[in-house]
CSV table of C-alpha atoms in Angstrom, one decimal:
chain,number,residue,atom,x,y,z
A,12,ARG,CA,-18.3,150.6,82.1
A,13,PHE,CA,-16.1,148.7,84.5
A,14,TRP,CA,-18.8,148.6,87.2
A,15,GLU,CA,-21.5,147.5,84.9
A,16,ALA,CA,-19.4,144.8,83.4
A,17,ARG,CA,-18.5,143.6,86.9
A,18,LYS,CA,-22.2,143.4,87.8
A,19,LEU,CA,-23.0,141.5,84.6
A,20,TRP,CA,-20.2,139.0,85.2
A,21,GLY,CA,-21.4,138.4,88.8
A,22,ALA,CA,-25.0,137.9,87.5
A,23,LEU,CA,-23.7,135.4,84.9
A,24,VAL,CA,-21.9,133.4,87.7
A,25,ASN,CA,-25.1,133.3,89.7
A,26,TYR,CA,-27.2,132.2,86.8
A,27,VAL,CA,-24.7,129.5,85.8
A,28,ARG,CA,-24.9,128.1,89.4
A,29,ASP,CA,-28.7,128.3,89.4
A,30,VAL,CA,-29.1,126.6,86.0
A,31,ALA,CA,-26.6,123.9,87.0
A,32,ARG,CA,-28.6,123.3,90.2
A,33,ILE,CA,-31.8,122.9,88.1
A,34,ALA,CA,-30.0,120.6,85.6
A,35,HIS,CA,-28.7,118.4,88.5
A,36,CYS,CA,-32.2,118.1,90.0
A,37,HIS,CA,-34.3,117.5,86.8
A,38,LEU,CA,-32.1,116.0,84.1
A,39,THR,CA,-30.7,112.5,84.1
A,40,GLY,CA,-28.0,110.5,82.4
A,41,LEU,CA,-26.2,111.7,79.3
A,42,GLU,CA,-28.5,114.6,78.8
A,43,ARG,CA,-27.5,116.0,82.2
A,44,ASP,CA,-23.8,115.4,81.5
A,45,HIS,CA,-24.0,117.1,78.1
A,46,PHE,CA,-26.0,120.0,79.5
A,47,ILE,CA,-23.6,120.6,82.4
A,48,SER,CA,-20.6,120.3,80.0
A,49,CYS,CA,-22.1,123.0,77.8
A,50,LEU,CA,-22.9,125.1,80.8
A,51,SER,CA,-19.4,124.9,82.3
A,52,CYS,CA,-17.9,126.0,79.0
A,53,PHE,CA,-20.2,129.0,78.5
A,54,PRO,CA,-18.3,131.6,80.5
A,55,SER,CA,-15.0,130.8,78.8
A,56,ILE,CA,-16.6,130.8,75.3
A,57,LEU,CA,-18.4,134.1,76.1
A,58,LEU,CA,-15.1,135.7,77.3
A,59,GLN,CA,-13.3,134.6,74.2
A,60,HIS,CA,-16.2,136.0,72.0
A,61,LEU,CA,-16.1,139.3,73.8
A,62,GLN,CA,-12.3,139.6,73.5
A,63,ARG,CA,-12.5,138.8,69.8
A,64,LEU,CA,-14.8,141.8,69.3
A,65,GLU,CA,-12.1,144.1,70.6
A,66,PRO,CA,-8.7,142.5,69.8
A,67,ILE,CA,-6.6,145.5,70.7
A,68,TYR,CA,-6.3,144.9,74.4
A,69,ARG,CA,-6.2,141.1,74.8
A,70,PRO,CA,-5.3,138.0,72.9
A,71,THR,CA,-8.3,136.7,71.0
A,72,LEU,CA,-7.4,133.0,70.7
A,73,LEU,CA,-7.8,130.4,73.4
A,74,SER,CA,-4.7,128.9,74.8
A,75,LYS,CA,-3.9,125.2,74.1
A,76,THR,CA,-4.8,124.4,77.7
A,77,GLN,CA,-8.2,126.1,77.4
A,78,LEU,CA,-9.0,124.5,74.1
A,79,ALA,CA,-8.0,121.1,75.5
A,80,ALA,CA,-10.3,121.6,78.5
A,81,ILE,CA,-13.2,122.7,76.3
A,82,THR,CA,-12.7,119.8,74.0
A,83,GLY,CA,-12.5,117.5,77.0
A,84,CYS,CA,-15.8,118.8,78.3
A,85,LEU,CA,-17.8,119.0,75.0
A,86,GLY,CA,-16.2,116.5,72.7
A,87,ASN,CA,-14.8,116.9,69.2
A,88,THR,CA,-18.2,117.1,67.5
A,89,ASP,CA,-19.5,120.0,69.6
A,90,VAL,CA,-16.2,121.8,69.4
A,91,GLU,CA,-16.3,121.6,65.6
A,92,LEU,CA,-19.8,122.9,65.6
A,93,LEU,CA,-18.9,125.8,67.9
A,94,TRP,CA,-15.9,126.8,65.9
A,95,LYS,CA,-17.9,126.9,62.7
A,96,SER,CA,-20.4,129.3,64.1
A,97,ARG,CA,-20.0,133.1,64.1
A,98,ASN,CA,-21.5,133.6,67.6
A,99,ARG,CA,-20.2,130.7,69.8
A,100,PRO,CA,-21.9,131.7,73.0
A,101,PHE,CA,-25.3,131.9,71.3
A,102,THR,CA,-24.7,128.5,69.7
A,103,LEU,CA,-24.0,127.0,73.2
A,104,ILE,CA,-27.3,128.5,74.5
A,105,LYS,CA,-29.1,126.9,71.5
A,106,MET,CA,-27.5,123.6,72.3
A,107,MET,CA,-28.6,123.8,75.9
A,108,GLY,CA,-32.1,124.7,74.8
A,109,ALA,CA,-32.2,121.7,72.5
A,110,ILE,CA,-31.1,119.4,75.4
A,111,LEU,CA,-33.9,120.8,77.6
A,112,ARG,CA,-36.5,120.4,74.8
A,113,LYS,CA,-35.5,116.8,74.3
A,114,SER,CA,-35.5,116.0,78.0
A,115,ASN,CA,-39.1,117.4,78.3
A,116,THR,CA,-40.4,115.5,75.2
A,117,ASP,CA,-38.9,112.1,75.8
A,118,ILE,CA,-42.1,110.3,77.0
A,119,PRO,CA,-40.6,106.9,77.8
A,120,GLU,CA,-37.9,108.5,79.9
A,121,LEU,CA,-40.3,110.8,81.6
A,122,SER,CA,-42.6,107.9,82.4
A,123,ARG,CA,-39.7,105.8,83.7
A,124,ARG,CA,-38.6,108.8,85.9
A,125,TRP,CA,-42.0,109.3,87.4
A,126,LYS,CA,-42.7,105.6,87.9
A,127,GLY,CA,-39.4,105.1,89.8
A,128,GLY,CA,-37.6,103.3,87.0
A,129,LYS,CA,-40.4,100.9,86.0
A,130,ALA,CA,-40.9,101.2,82.3
A,131,GLY,CA,-44.1,100.3,80.4
A,132,GLU,CA,-46.6,101.2,83.1
A,133,ASP,CA,-49.3,103.8,82.4
A,134,LEU,CA,-49.5,106.8,84.6
A,135,THR,CA,-52.7,107.6,86.5
A,136,PRO,CA,-54.5,110.9,85.7
A,137,PHE,CA,-53.2,112.4,88.9
A,138,GLU,CA,-49.6,111.4,88.1
A,139,THR,CA,-50.0,112.8,84.6
A,140,ARG,CA,-51.2,116.2,85.9
A,141,MET,CA,-48.4,116.2,88.5
A,142,MET,CA,-45.8,115.4,85.8
A,143,GLN,CA,-47.1,118.1,83.4
A,144,ALA,CA,-47.1,120.7,86.2
A,145,ALA,CA,-43.5,119.8,87.2
A,146,LEU,CA,-42.3,119.8,83.6
A,147,VAL,CA,-43.8,123.2,82.9
A,148,SER,CA,-42.2,124.6,86.1
A,149,GLU,CA,-38.8,123.0,85.4
A,150,ARG,CA,-38.7,124.1,81.8
A,151,THR,CA,-39.9,127.7,82.6
A,152,VAL,CA,-37.1,128.2,85.2
A,153,ALA,CA,-34.4,126.7,83.0
A,154,GLU,CA,-35.6,128.7,79.9
A,155,ARG,CA,-35.5,131.8,82.1
A,156,GLY,CA,-31.9,131.1,82.9
A,157,LEU,CA,-31.0,130.7,79.2
A,158,THR,CA,-32.8,133.9,78.5
A,159,GLU,CA,-30.8,135.7,81.1
A,160,PHE,CA,-27.6,134.3,79.5
A,161,CYS,CA,-28.7,135.9,76.2
A,162,ASN,CA,-29.5,139.2,78.0
A,163,ILE,CA,-26.1,139.2,79.8
A,164,MET,CA,-24.3,138.4,76.5
A,165,GLY,CA,-26.0,141.3,74.7
A,166,ALA,CA,-25.2,143.7,77.5
A,167,CYS,CA,-21.5,142.6,77.5
A,168,GLU,CA,-21.4,143.0,73.7
A,169,ARG,CA,-22.8,146.5,74.1
A,170,ILE,CA,-20.1,147.5,76.6
A,171,VAL,CA,-17.4,146.2,74.3
A,172,LYS,CA,-18.7,147.8,71.2
A,173,SER,CA,-19.3,151.3,72.7
A,174,SER,CA,-16.2,153.4,72.8
A,175,VAL,CA,-15.1,155.8,75.5
A,176,PRO,CA,-16.7,159.3,74.8
A,177,THR,CA,-14.1,161.6,73.3
A,178,SER,CA,-14.9,164.3,75.9
A,179,TYR,CA,-13.5,161.9,78.6
A,180,SER,CA,-10.2,161.4,76.7
A,181,ARG,CA,-9.9,165.1,75.9
A,182,HIS,CA,-10.5,166.1,79.5
A,183,THR,CA,-7.8,163.6,80.6
A,184,SER,CA,-5.3,164.8,78.1
A,185,ARG,CA,-5.9,168.4,79.0
A,186,PHE,CA,-5.5,167.7,82.7
A,187,LEU,CA,-2.2,165.8,82.1
A,188,SER,CA,-0.8,168.6,79.8
A,189,MET,CA,-1.6,171.2,82.5
A,190,TRP,CA,0.0,169.1,85.2
A,191,CYS,CA,3.2,168.6,83.1
A,192,PHE,CA,3.5,172.3,82.3
A,193,THR,CA,3.1,173.4,85.9
A,194,LEU,CA,5.3,170.7,87.5
A,195,PRO,CA,8.6,172.6,86.9
A,196,LEU,CA,7.1,175.7,88.5
A,197,VAL,CA,6.3,173.8,91.6
A,198,LEU,CA,9.7,172.0,91.8
A,199,VAL,CA,11.9,175.0,91.1
A,200,HIS,CA,11.9,176.1,94.8
A,201,SER,CA,12.8,172.7,96.2
A,202,LEU,CA,15.3,171.5,93.6
A,203,LYS,CA,16.7,174.8,92.3
A,204,TRP,CA,19.2,174.1,89.5
A,205,LYS,CA,18.7,170.3,89.7
A,206,MET,CA,15.2,170.9,88.4
A,207,ILE,CA,16.3,171.0,84.7
A,208,PRO,CA,17.6,167.4,84.5
A,209,VAL,CA,14.8,166.0,86.7
A,210,VAL,CA,12.0,167.4,84.6
């Protein structure tokens, strides 16, 4: 379980970096800032979500510093939306998907981007085909990253929700019982009469 969780968290870090790179290359303005803010909060929100599923071992609430950092990144409206949802990481993924969809369907902004900042000019047929191909490629790669976030989140939830098999815990308790019972027999030759208070 530990090794699988470590691999999943490493994959999450790599996908966050990859999606951030794509967002910096292909999004502009406030959409890019909002997308990067959501993306930067995703690991913290996912960790809090996973700890909330199994509250025995760790605190389930974010500290004041973490909450202030998330509020600073996302803003009050997004934080309120997140805190009302039952699955906060999935809500962040949906928010990032909505930002991608809006950026790929805003025709005036796309035209301005492809015409070098000149608004109101029509694109040539070649430029239109190039823009369509680039948009499909960009959106496919970004959506694949969001799909991987969903896959990693599901795998992490599966690890948290699956308990340790009882045979493992029984084997460990039997081994420790045997060790505790045989320890005085091993120490009697070296400690002699001092063995009674030591054990």
